[in-house]
Amino acid sequence: MAILRFKALDEMSKREPVKADLPDKKISDYFGADVFDREKMRQYIPKEAYESLCTAVDEGRRIDRKIANQVAQGMKTWAMEKGATHYSHWFQPLNDSTAEKHDAFFEPMFGGGSFEAFKGELLVQQEPDASSFPTGGLRNTFEARGYSAWDPSSPAFILDRTLCIPSIFIAYTGEALDFKTPLLKSLQAIDKAAVEVCQLFDKDVRKVNVTLGWEQEYFLVDEALFLARPDLAQTGRTLMGHIAAKDQQLDDHYFGAIPSRVLEYMKDFELQAYRLGIPIKTRHNEVAPNQFECAPVFEEANIAVDHNTLLMTLMRRLAQKHKLRVLFHEKPFAGVNGSGKHCNWSLGTDTGVNLLSPGKTPKDNLQFITFLVNVMMAVYRYNGLLKASIINATNAHRLGANEAPPAIISVFLGRQLSEVLDKMSSCTGQDEIVFNGKSGFKMEGIPHIPELLLDNTDRNRTSPFAFTGNRFEFRAVGSSANCAGAMTVLNAAVADQLTEFKTAVDARIRNGEDAMKAIYTVLKGYVRECKAIHFDGNGYTEEWKGEAARRGLDCTVSAPEMFDRYLASESVEMFERTHVLSKKELEARVEVMWETYTKKIQIEARVLGDMAMNHILPVASGYESVLLDKIFKLQSLFTDDQWKKLSARDIALVENISGHIAEIQNLTIRMVGARKVANKIDCERIKAVAYHDTVAGLLDEIRYHVDKLEQVVDNEQWPLPKYRELLFIR
């Protein structure tokens, strides 16, 4: 079996960088070339239909089906000019991936001949099978009908000669079966709530957009080594493997020179990304060896989510061209940094104001603090739910380890903002706010809201939810996840909180209180109430875990139990108040989460059991036999005293190997038995909890003994590529 490992290493050593085929143009010359954006709509759609479509998208209105045929005709003409032969509704089912069913524009004619057609009704909706996607019981196999419906707010694009139409995916009965539908509803909810709050400060505000800038971390592994590791190929992570003597401890990979093979790969997927309108701005080495990151300019959240899922598809496809494999698993290698998808979230108005950016005047800063504090309140009230939105079987390995934020949601603000809020919460007296004409007001008790600098905070890599100057960075989101899940929860929670804030302020205004003073008074109460969520310290310490529990923050670490937070009464009521998800939809989604967790641990257990019994134990036993043969031969050549002295270490090594072999056998039998017991459980929640409590821990125990064997078994016989080989692109 070791032959495969050394063959893979030899193959990797001969790799030459595959040159990216870059055009001799500026990026701006081909950016968005394969996107049916507004510029192309204007060229291919009649003026009246174009203006109607743009107005509907900008104002959040329904698209008039009367213009669908005109849009479809223009879209088809443009796509066919670009070489497209097929079209597809492109959607995001509840499996952290994307889905597409391709249909040809080609239509045969009765009696012979053919033509190309694409009608408005085909643009607006399709009917893919809904029974074979995760539905949480909303659809049965004998009830297969589901619909994908065009999302006109996200532009269509061409990929591999197919016109892809971003779409939502719903059941025949109307429930959402995807990530995009609730995301769009949450964006609508926060727009409505935020506009009402903004108009306390500026009556001209008519729309508030959520912006999102994601940072995508990932690992790369040589394809030959990847294929020689059944665990990487089937689970996305190494289920065994001793740490390399050198990995990230010298900090020499972070921001270092990008390896040539990797750089050519980056150029390739960036080229495709630019053509698809994905504004990739940054690329660099990350902390762990073989770990990298790319990040775009921030965009409207719906489009940003579409672009992230599309880019992940591109990266997977193009990696194979370069004889690489990309790993989005949050923790593919033990002992080094894992990968996240840091989500930089902010709010912007149609008047050009970033609501999470400090202003130049006291009134602007009060608006800034209004939104800052309301976000903190939302995170405080729903800290368990927010954690549930990012935790799963894979991200659970990353949270709290090697620079990943802990599995406790808290908010980092930095020294300057912390001081402002501390003073605000401790203010007393009747004349906290003094109005003075055109300058608006000042806060005597603070004594005033200062002019805040753009970078008014330090960075805290241990914070899962950090304010970073003009946005919040939700660092806890996992690299493999569809970030729409976490963004939907955050949007809905903030929308609900802003609505409550506006209600409280309006009540004070009706009682005769000045609007600005009413805002300040409500905010001061909020600052005091949500103090528990504010933590600027080191989130890795054991002391913080104890302190977080004392503060009443959610400290649960079991993913299956965390999913319960979606079904808590306050969560259900919040989602229903904001019209983002119904109770039925929430129950279905949590059912999918439990089922997915079980299946992922189940697959890992099966793979590990197979590898331990069929790859590791035969090799370890074979090496044990070699040692025993050596000991026997020494005994025949030397006296008893000489033999005992010469063979003592070999005997100890045999005992060591035998002990680990026995433990692996026993633990694997226990793991198989625990799986069989859990598999008989009908309730998905109880089954997932059983897999967490009785199966998942055994994977680590088996790994411990396998990794010990890797340290002592002859390197020439070890069957799997080791960390020192996997973690360095050559």
XYZ file of C-alpha atoms in Angstrom:
730
model
C 0.000 0.000 0.000
C 2.920 2.357 0.646
C 3.655 2.118 -3.076
C 0.651 4.381 -3.740
C 1.990 6.981 -1.325
C 5.450 7.104 -2.858
C 4.031 7.044 -6.367
C 1.896 10.067 -5.442
C 4.913 11.858 -3.961
C 6.939 11.156 -7.086
C 4.101 12.412 -9.268
C 3.825 15.603 -7.207
C 7.566 16.247 -7.391
C 7.376 16.358 -11.189
C 4.563 18.903 -11.341
C 5.144 22.049 -13.347
C 2.862 25.061 -12.950
C -0.017 25.024 -15.450
C 0.021 28.501 -16.893
C -3.212 30.428 -16.667
C -4.454 31.565 -20.081
C -4.819 35.258 -19.300
C -6.094 37.759 -21.887
C -3.868 40.628 -22.906
C -6.339 43.165 -21.480
C -7.033 45.162 -18.384
C -9.406 43.499 -15.926
C -11.842 46.350 -16.427
C -12.040 45.461 -20.145
C -13.631 42.064 -19.492
C -15.121 42.429 -16.004
C -18.730 41.196 -16.143
C -18.404 40.084 -19.782
C -20.442 36.933 -19.062
C -23.115 38.665 -16.963
C -26.477 39.916 -18.206
C -26.172 43.107 -16.186
C -28.068 46.366 -16.618
C -25.782 47.625 -19.349
C -26.550 44.548 -21.457
C -30.232 44.622 -20.508
C -30.413 48.140 -21.894
C -29.026 46.857 -25.209
C -31.152 43.721 -25.561
C -34.478 44.574 -23.883
C -37.014 47.139 -25.134
C -36.793 50.412 -23.221
C -40.186 50.127 -21.558
C -39.533 46.576 -20.363
C -36.043 47.521 -19.179
C -37.287 50.472 -17.138
C -40.135 48.427 -15.676
C -37.718 45.662 -14.666
C -35.237 48.084 -13.059
C -37.975 49.889 -11.152
C -39.382 46.628 -9.850
C -35.942 45.471 -8.651
C -34.985 48.827 -7.092
C -38.282 49.264 -5.280
C -38.811 45.639 -4.310
C -41.962 45.182 -6.384
C -43.192 42.100 -8.189
C -42.130 41.714 -11.805
C -44.999 42.137 -14.235
C -45.282 38.839 -16.112
C -46.221 40.810 -19.222
C -42.588 41.870 -19.640
C -41.208 38.374 -19.006
C -41.334 37.415 -22.703
C -39.410 40.548 -23.686
C -36.777 39.941 -21.019
C -36.490 36.267 -21.964
C -36.089 37.097 -25.659
C -33.343 39.625 -24.958
C -31.603 37.297 -22.536
C -31.660 34.432 -25.026
C -30.334 36.592 -27.864
C -27.439 37.834 -25.736
C -26.646 34.350 -24.395
C -26.652 32.725 -27.828
C -24.365 35.442 -29.172
C -21.993 34.418 -26.377
C -22.180 30.762 -27.481
C -24.748 29.491 -24.977
C -26.798 26.479 -26.030
C -28.677 25.761 -22.792
C -30.343 27.578 -19.922
C -30.824 26.631 -16.289
C -32.408 27.928 -13.127
C -29.463 28.083 -10.710
C -30.482 27.709 -7.068
C -29.126 26.933 -3.611
C -30.805 23.955 -1.897
C -30.267 23.106 1.768
C -27.023 21.188 1.192
C -24.442 24.032 1.106
C -24.078 23.556 -2.634
C -25.760 24.766 -5.800
C -28.134 22.993 -8.167
C -28.917 23.327 -11.852
C -30.948 21.454 -14.467
C -29.929 22.321 -18.021
C -32.449 22.591 -20.873
C -31.527 23.353 -24.464
C -32.815 26.418 -26.301
C -33.235 23.977 -29.193
C -36.815 23.029 -30.082
C -37.697 20.490 -32.825
C -40.411 21.393 -35.328
C -43.274 19.098 -36.267
C -42.502 17.634 -39.642
C -38.780 18.383 -39.458
C -36.433 21.247 -38.754
C -35.725 23.048 -35.507
C -35.378 26.481 -33.933
C -34.172 28.117 -30.693
C -36.755 29.369 -28.206
C -36.906 30.726 -24.678
C -40.253 32.021 -23.457
C -41.067 34.218 -20.501
C -42.794 31.374 -18.691
C -39.537 29.388 -18.797
C -37.602 32.362 -17.446
C -40.005 32.933 -14.583
C -40.151 29.366 -13.250
C -39.149 25.742 -13.723
C -40.208 22.546 -12.009
C -37.244 20.536 -10.659
C -37.840 17.442 -8.540
C -38.122 18.508 -4.891
C -38.044 15.048 -3.312
C -34.333 14.362 -3.764
C -33.118 17.533 -2.063
C -33.069 17.983 1.736
C -36.592 19.049 2.709
C -36.924 18.125 6.372
C -40.146 16.272 5.667
C -41.833 19.059 3.688
C -41.753 16.845 0.598
C -42.033 13.079 0.289
C -40.790 10.946 -2.574
C -44.355 10.556 -3.839
C -44.833 14.341 -3.537
C -42.006 15.489 -5.733
C -43.219 18.772 -7.172
C -41.192 21.894 -6.419
C -40.557 25.168 -8.223
C -37.524 27.281 -8.968
C -38.428 30.909 -9.640
C -36.329 33.680 -11.198
C -34.697 36.193 -8.848
C -34.376 39.300 -11.061
C -32.343 41.159 -8.414
C -29.361 38.902 -9.137
C -28.213 39.036 -12.782
C -28.084 35.967 -15.004
C -24.684 34.747 -16.187
C -23.112 32.281 -18.612
C -21.073 29.353 -17.309
C -19.816 26.598 -19.604
C -22.105 27.724 -22.459
C -25.169 27.592 -20.197
C -27.284 30.612 -19.314
C -27.637 30.401 -15.517
C -30.610 32.221 -13.978
C -30.302 32.827 -10.201
C -33.492 31.514 -8.622
C -35.289 30.677 -5.434
C -36.482 27.125 -4.756
C -39.807 26.445 -3.057
C -42.095 23.475 -2.445
C -45.351 22.937 -4.306
C -47.022 23.973 -1.054
C -45.069 27.249 -0.960
C -42.460 26.642 1.751
C -38.840 27.632 1.124
C -36.493 24.752 0.312
C -33.380 26.851 -0.189
C -31.106 29.500 1.328
C -32.026 32.350 -1.009
C -35.758 32.644 -0.269
C -35.401 33.442 3.459
C -32.351 35.604 2.718
C -34.415 37.773 0.374
C -37.187 38.001 2.962
C -34.695 38.984 5.660
C -33.268 41.702 3.420
C -36.772 43.047 2.877
C -37.435 42.967 6.640
C -34.284 44.846 7.564
C -34.845 47.374 4.784
C -38.297 48.234 6.135
C -37.215 48.378 9.795
C -33.999 50.307 9.149
C -35.678 52.900 6.924
C -38.189 53.685 9.682
C -35.337 54.243 12.151
C -33.306 56.262 9.637
C -36.202 58.648 9.129
C -35.855 59.720 12.747
C -32.645 61.354 11.517
C -33.175 61.937 7.779
C -36.583 61.958 6.095
C -34.977 61.526 2.667
C -33.931 57.913 3.309
C -36.127 55.546 1.316
C -34.080 52.340 1.207
C -31.468 50.538 3.296
C -29.320 47.813 1.771
C -27.362 45.135 3.580
C -23.820 44.900 2.258
C -21.621 41.850 2.602
C -17.936 41.357 1.985
C -16.877 37.762 2.553
C -13.334 36.499 3.001
C -12.978 32.946 1.690
C -10.239 30.825 3.256
C -9.273 27.472 1.739
C -6.550 24.815 1.584
C -4.939 23.340 -1.504
C -3.539 19.813 -1.770
C -1.774 18.135 -4.665
C -4.268 15.945 -6.516
C -2.123 12.792 -6.351
C -1.739 13.049 -2.580
C -5.430 13.863 -2.196
C -6.441 10.718 -4.079
C -4.066 8.640 -1.950
C -5.964 9.722 1.177
C -9.442 8.084 1.314
C -10.392 10.333 4.239
C -9.659 13.564 2.335
C -11.401 12.298 -0.775
C -14.576 11.214 1.050
C -14.901 13.594 4.014
C -12.826 16.652 3.109
C -10.585 16.285 6.161
C -7.815 14.042 7.469
C -9.242 11.626 10.024
C -5.719 10.622 11.028
C -2.248 12.062 10.723
C 0.437 13.194 13.128
C 1.384 16.866 13.045
C 4.445 17.793 11.003
C 7.621 18.872 12.796
C 7.303 22.181 10.977
C 3.948 23.665 10.124
C 2.872 27.224 10.961
C 4.922 27.904 14.091
C 7.491 30.136 12.322
C 4.766 32.339 10.770
C 6.646 32.147 7.470
C 3.695 31.230 5.289
C 1.363 34.089 6.244
C 1.489 36.797 3.543
C 4.558 35.058 2.120
C 5.431 34.661 -1.545
C 2.640 32.687 -3.224
C 3.906 29.344 -4.666
C 4.051 29.359 -8.465
C 1.524 26.539 -8.956
C -0.887 28.214 -6.584
C -0.471 31.619 -8.187
C -1.317 30.247 -11.631
C -4.404 28.588 -10.137
C -5.415 31.862 -8.501
C -5.008 33.737 -11.784
C -7.213 31.178 -13.498
C -10.159 31.318 -11.114
C -9.841 35.095 -10.786
C -10.114 35.442 -14.566
C -13.340 33.442 -14.587
C -14.575 35.342 -11.547
C -13.992 38.706 -13.219
C -15.850 37.611 -16.350
C -18.754 36.626 -14.065
C -18.735 39.999 -12.337
C -17.255 38.742 -9.043
C -15.058 41.628 -7.831
C -12.149 39.673 -6.345
C -9.761 42.206 -4.885
C -7.401 40.319 -2.584
C -5.371 37.115 -2.629
C -2.716 35.973 -0.169
C -1.192 33.123 1.799
C -2.993 32.432 5.061
C -1.413 31.323 8.339
C -1.329 27.546 7.923
C 0.841 25.966 5.226
C -1.129 25.318 2.034
C -3.844 27.696 3.280
C -4.883 30.719 1.213
C -7.547 33.403 1.057
C -9.401 35.451 -1.529
C -11.773 38.322 -0.875
C -13.904 40.636 -3.033
C -15.052 44.201 -2.707
C -18.264 44.260 -0.661
C -21.574 43.995 -2.550
C -25.303 43.945 -1.867
C -25.780 40.871 0.311
C -27.937 38.780 -2.054
C -25.490 39.201 -4.924
C -22.530 38.654 -2.592
C -23.965 35.301 -1.486
C -24.569 34.250 -5.095
C -21.025 35.246 -5.999
C -19.523 33.305 -3.115
C -21.329 30.060 -3.951
C -20.498 30.508 -7.635
C -16.831 31.149 -6.893
C -16.583 28.002 -4.782
C -17.887 26.034 -7.773
C -15.303 27.662 -10.045
C -12.495 26.994 -7.590
C -13.348 23.302 -7.367
C -13.468 22.902 -11.142
C -10.310 24.823 -11.942
C -8.256 23.182 -9.187
C -8.377 19.912 -11.105
C -6.985 21.615 -14.207
C -3.925 22.505 -12.102
C -3.698 18.990 -10.601
C -4.775 20.393 -7.252
C -7.764 19.860 -5.003
C -9.320 22.681 -3.018
C -10.506 21.962 0.526
C -13.268 24.121 1.994
C -13.612 21.952 5.103
C -13.224 24.096 8.211
C -10.562 21.848 9.744
C -8.935 19.554 7.175
C -5.717 19.273 9.210
C -5.473 18.920 12.981
C -3.054 21.157 14.863
C -3.013 24.053 12.390
C -5.419 26.866 11.639
C -8.799 26.023 10.199
C -10.650 27.967 7.516
C -13.473 30.431 7.934
C -15.622 32.620 5.732
C -15.437 35.949 7.570
C -18.599 37.871 6.734
C -18.184 41.657 6.856
C -21.737 42.938 7.316
C -22.962 46.510 7.154
C -25.953 48.708 6.301
C -26.071 51.495 3.718
C -28.783 53.965 2.716
C -29.876 55.153 -0.710
C -28.541 58.570 0.361
C -25.005 57.214 0.477
C -24.603 56.807 4.242
C -22.962 53.788 5.874
C -25.053 53.400 9.006
C -22.209 51.660 10.832
C -19.660 54.331 10.034
C -18.987 57.121 12.554
C -20.045 60.581 11.406
C -18.719 64.128 11.631
C -21.493 65.665 13.733
C -23.093 64.655 17.047
C -26.360 63.893 15.240
C -24.598 61.660 12.705
C -22.818 59.897 15.530
C -26.074 59.363 17.414
C -27.443 57.664 14.278
C -24.288 55.543 14.115
C -24.570 54.588 17.795
C -28.279 53.858 17.306
C -27.528 51.166 14.751
C -24.419 49.927 16.576
C -26.298 49.419 19.845
C -29.326 47.841 18.164
C -27.068 45.314 16.452
C -25.515 44.542 19.826
C -28.977 44.089 21.315
C -29.940 41.694 18.511
C -26.773 39.673 19.072
C -27.413 39.665 22.825
C -31.016 38.528 22.554
C -30.287 35.869 19.951
C -26.688 34.879 20.755
C -27.619 31.199 20.897
C -29.519 31.400 17.621
C -26.614 33.154 15.906
C -24.289 30.406 17.086
C -26.730 27.809 15.787
C -26.577 29.532 12.392
C -22.843 28.865 12.038
C -22.246 25.596 13.869
C -22.361 22.220 12.142
C -20.444 18.946 12.066
C -17.486 20.500 10.229
C -17.252 23.991 11.750
C -17.422 22.479 15.247
C -13.840 21.234 14.710
C -12.618 24.783 14.025
C -14.349 26.952 16.618
C -12.077 27.816 19.517
C -8.935 26.338 17.969
C -5.894 27.940 16.308
C -7.113 31.528 15.928
C -10.733 30.614 15.191
C -13.239 32.401 17.422
C -14.676 30.424 20.352
C -18.067 28.726 20.337
C -19.462 31.586 22.435
C -20.956 34.574 20.656
C -19.735 37.933 21.960
C -19.207 41.404 20.478
C -15.849 43.172 20.315
C -15.912 46.983 20.059
C -12.427 48.221 20.885
C -11.260 50.762 23.434
C -12.722 53.975 22.009
C -16.258 52.735 21.421
C -16.238 50.796 24.678
C -15.422 53.996 26.554
C -18.211 55.888 24.769
C -20.824 53.262 25.631
C -19.569 52.870 29.198
C -19.937 56.605 29.764
C -23.309 56.579 28.057
C -24.652 53.820 30.302
C -23.405 55.519 33.468
C -24.799 58.986 32.697
C -27.224 60.408 35.254
C -29.030 63.715 35.597
C -31.723 65.560 33.726
C -29.604 67.603 31.314
C -27.759 64.827 29.509
C -28.739 66.325 26.145
C -28.458 70.015 25.394
C -29.848 71.233 22.089
C -28.097 74.176 20.535
C -29.563 75.169 17.227
C -28.084 74.040 13.951
C -25.381 71.999 15.582
C -28.090 69.609 16.755
C -27.217 68.517 20.288
C -24.440 67.533 22.534
C -24.437 65.003 25.325
C -23.286 66.681 28.504
C -22.947 63.478 30.471
C -20.536 61.805 28.046
C -19.661 64.837 27.967
C -20.390 64.612 24.246
C -20.297 62.042 21.494
C -16.827 62.567 20.046
C -15.812 62.652 16.418
C -14.975 58.998 15.905
C -12.206 57.915 13.573
C -12.857 55.393 10.820
C -10.482 52.842 12.345
C -11.660 53.328 15.889
C -10.999 49.754 16.974
C -8.095 47.363 17.167
C -8.516 43.847 15.779
C -9.492 40.865 17.912
C -9.048 37.578 16.119
C -10.620 35.700 19.022
C -13.930 37.554 18.690
C -16.689 35.836 16.712
C -18.505 39.121 16.073
C -16.173 42.112 15.971
C -16.786 45.734 15.054
C -14.016 46.738 12.655
C -14.502 50.427 11.939
C -17.516 50.626 9.616
C -18.949 47.105 9.735
C -19.277 44.023 11.879
C -17.116 41.040 11.000
C -18.930 37.782 11.713
C -15.784 35.661 11.945
C -17.432 32.472 13.165
C -19.000 31.493 9.811
C -17.393 28.336 8.401
C -15.530 28.221 5.096
C -17.723 25.483 3.568
C -21.027 27.073 4.554
C -23.481 28.991 2.430
C -23.162 32.336 4.210
C -26.834 33.045 3.475
C -27.736 30.925 6.505
C -25.925 33.123 9.014
C -26.816 36.333 7.182
C -30.522 35.449 7.229
C -30.496 34.983 10.994
C -28.498 38.175 11.575
C -30.709 40.246 9.267
C -33.931 38.965 10.810
C -32.700 39.497 14.378
C -31.530 43.056 13.644
C -34.763 43.874 11.770
C -36.838 42.686 14.713
C -34.694 44.653 17.156
C -34.913 47.867 15.087
C -38.695 47.529 14.986
C -38.815 47.197 18.762
C -36.506 50.202 19.132
C -38.689 52.346 16.868
C -41.780 51.348 18.856
C -40.104 52.339 22.133
C -38.934 55.695 20.745
C -42.339 56.479 19.225
C -44.008 55.831 22.578
C -41.773 58.416 24.244
C -42.329 60.943 21.480
C -46.101 60.536 21.824
C -45.684 61.328 25.507
C -44.110 64.655 24.598
C -40.412 63.795 24.758
C -38.083 65.286 22.158
C -37.131 62.761 19.457
C -33.363 62.968 20.000
C -33.695 62.671 23.759
C -36.097 59.749 23.342
C -33.569 57.968 21.121
C -30.779 58.586 23.602
C -32.818 57.421 26.587
C -33.838 54.156 24.915
C -30.272 53.532 23.755
C -28.883 54.097 27.226
C -31.183 51.393 28.552
C -30.112 49.048 25.762
C -26.414 49.623 26.478
C -26.978 48.572 30.072
C -29.154 45.613 29.093
C -26.800 44.098 26.509
C -23.589 44.654 28.487
C -23.154 40.885 28.858
C -22.539 40.422 25.128
C -19.726 43.007 25.074
C -16.289 41.417 25.530
C -13.007 42.906 24.293
C -10.660 40.360 25.856
C -9.060 37.066 24.833
C -11.791 34.646 23.840
C -9.459 31.639 24.059
C -9.004 31.635 27.814
C -10.698 29.204 30.175
C -11.555 32.210 32.337
C -13.712 33.648 29.550
C -15.697 30.425 29.279
C -16.550 30.653 32.955
C -17.268 34.372 32.734
C -19.513 33.883 29.668
C -21.556 31.296 31.555
C -21.928 33.669 34.495
C -23.112 36.371 32.079
C -25.823 34.059 30.803
C -24.389 33.623 27.304
C -25.006 30.385 25.442
C -22.009 28.109 26.054
C -23.383 24.901 24.529
C -20.849 23.095 22.318
C -22.962 20.202 20.985
C -24.060 21.071 17.458
C -27.240 18.917 17.522
C -28.327 20.608 20.739
C -27.484 24.052 19.358
C -29.938 23.492 16.501
C -32.712 23.567 19.116
C -32.243 27.342 19.288
C -34.097 27.695 15.979
C -37.201 26.177 17.577
C -37.114 28.161 20.817
C -40.335 30.148 21.193
C -38.538 33.510 21.004
C -36.813 32.460 17.752
C -39.998 31.181 16.117
C -41.850 34.354 17.099
C -39.050 36.567 15.799
C -38.917 34.800 12.409
C -42.693 34.959 12.090
C -42.858 38.644 13.093
C -40.324 39.487 10.407
C -42.045 37.159 7.867
C -38.716 35.461 7.141
C -39.545 31.848 8.050
C -42.669 30.138 9.317
C -42.643 27.659 12.177
C -43.204 24.849 9.676
C -40.206 25.962 7.618
C -38.045 26.247 10.741
C -38.991 22.751 11.864
C -38.096 21.398 8.428
C -34.734 23.187 8.341
C -33.734 21.958 11.769
C -34.714 18.433 10.732
C -32.310 18.820 7.791
C -29.585 20.079 10.140
C -29.922 17.071 12.457
C -30.003 14.658 9.543
C -26.984 16.257 7.874
C -24.999 16.192 11.115
C -25.744 12.480 11.568
C -24.798 11.611 8.008
C -21.497 13.482 8.133
C -20.392 11.804 11.368
C -21.660 8.486 10.027
C -19.587 8.823 6.855
C -16.491 9.809 8.831
C -16.933 6.840 11.154
C -17.276 4.425 8.247
C -14.233 5.840 6.467
C -12.109 5.822 9.619
C -13.138 2.286 10.507
C -12.218 1.090 7.022
C -8.885 2.906 6.997
C -7.936 1.763 10.489
C -8.729 -1.898 9.875
C -7.687 -2.216 6.218
C -4.844 0.299 5.867
C -3.237 0.919 9.233
C -3.491 -2.329 11.190
C -2.071 -4.592 8.431
C 0.942 -2.277 8.076
C 1.453 -1.957 11.823
C 1.120 -5.723 12.280
C 3.574 -6.299 9.460
C 6.143 -4.015 11.074
C 5.492 -5.710 14.404
C 6.307 -9.048 12.742
C 9.591 -7.647 11.408
C 10.565 -6.578 14.912
C 9.575 -9.936 16.377
C 11.669 -11.693 13.757
C 14.630 -9.478 14.660
C 14.175 -10.244 18.365
C 14.011 -13.976 17.653
C 17.206 -13.862 15.578
C 19.055 -11.906 18.250
C 18.058 -14.538 20.804
C 19.621 -17.261 18.688
C 22.919 -15.366 18.350
C 23.588 -14.059 21.872
C 23.548 -15.151 25.466
C 20.470 -14.394 27.542
C 22.086 -11.394 29.211
C 23.335 -10.010 25.898
C 19.986 -10.693 24.215
C 17.998 -8.940 26.933
C 20.243 -5.898 26.692
C 20.220 -5.750 22.888
C 16.511 -6.454 22.415
C 15.027 -4.437 25.294
C 14.106 -1.468 23.165
C 12.695 -3.631 20.375
C 10.579 -5.540 22.886
C 9.297 -2.267 24.330
C 8.500 -1.068 20.807
C 6.591 -4.274 20.046
C 4.628 -3.867 23.257
C 3.901 -0.261 22.302
C 2.716 -1.212 18.827
C 0.678 -4.147 20.136
C -1.017 -1.898 22.658
C -2.045 0.645 20.030
C -3.229 -2.106 17.667
C -5.399 -3.584 20.405
C -6.853 -0.184 21.287
C -7.664 0.564 17.647
C -9.406 -2.781 17.280
C -11.410 -2.369 20.476
C -12.360 1.250 19.801
C -13.370 0.496 16.214
C -15.646 -2.299 17.417
C -17.150 0.101 19.982
C -17.645 2.738 17.297
C -19.416 0.316 14.962
C -21.620 -0.826 17.816
C -22.480 2.759 18.811
C -23.387 3.498 15.202
C -25.683 0.506 14.993
C -27.493 1.550 18.155
C -27.865 5.153 16.976
C -29.054 4.104 13.523
C -32.094 2.400 15.047
C -33.340 5.686 16.511
C -36.251 7.145 14.537
C -36.165 10.705 15.913
C -33.616 12.714 13.921
C -32.765 14.929 16.883
C -32.152 12.070 19.298
C -30.167 10.225 16.629
C -27.948 13.280 15.977
C -27.360 13.757 19.715
C -26.461 10.053 20.004
C -23.954 10.369 17.166
C -22.438 13.401 18.894
C -22.293 11.789 22.331
C -21.377 8.188 21.485
C -19.732 8.143 18.036
C -17.948 11.449 17.325
C -15.666 11.214 20.366
C -14.483 7.739 19.375
C -13.106 9.140 16.123
C -10.629 11.227 18.112
C -9.714 8.284 20.344
C -9.002 6.016 17.364
C -7.033 8.800 15.706
C -4.828 9.179 18.781
C -3.628 5.578 18.540
C -3.220 5.679 14.751
C -1.106 8.828 15.032
C 1.070 7.147 17.652
C 1.650 4.254 15.267
C 2.597 6.683 12.487
C 5.477 7.877 14.677
C 7.022 4.420 15.141
C 6.117 2.331 12.078
C 8.733 2.224 9.308
C 8.245 5.272 7.056
C 8.787 3.105 3.984
C 5.758 1.008 4.936
C 3.340 3.733 6.046
C 0.518 3.703 3.486
C -0.812 7.281 3.657
C 0.741 10.615 2.693
C 1.824 12.326 5.906
C 1.231 15.895 7.033
C 4.803 16.863 6.151
C 3.983 15.802 2.592
C 0.395 17.038 2.337
C 0.962 20.510 3.736
C 3.552 21.841 1.334
C 2.785 22.558 -2.337
C 5.776 21.745 -4.519
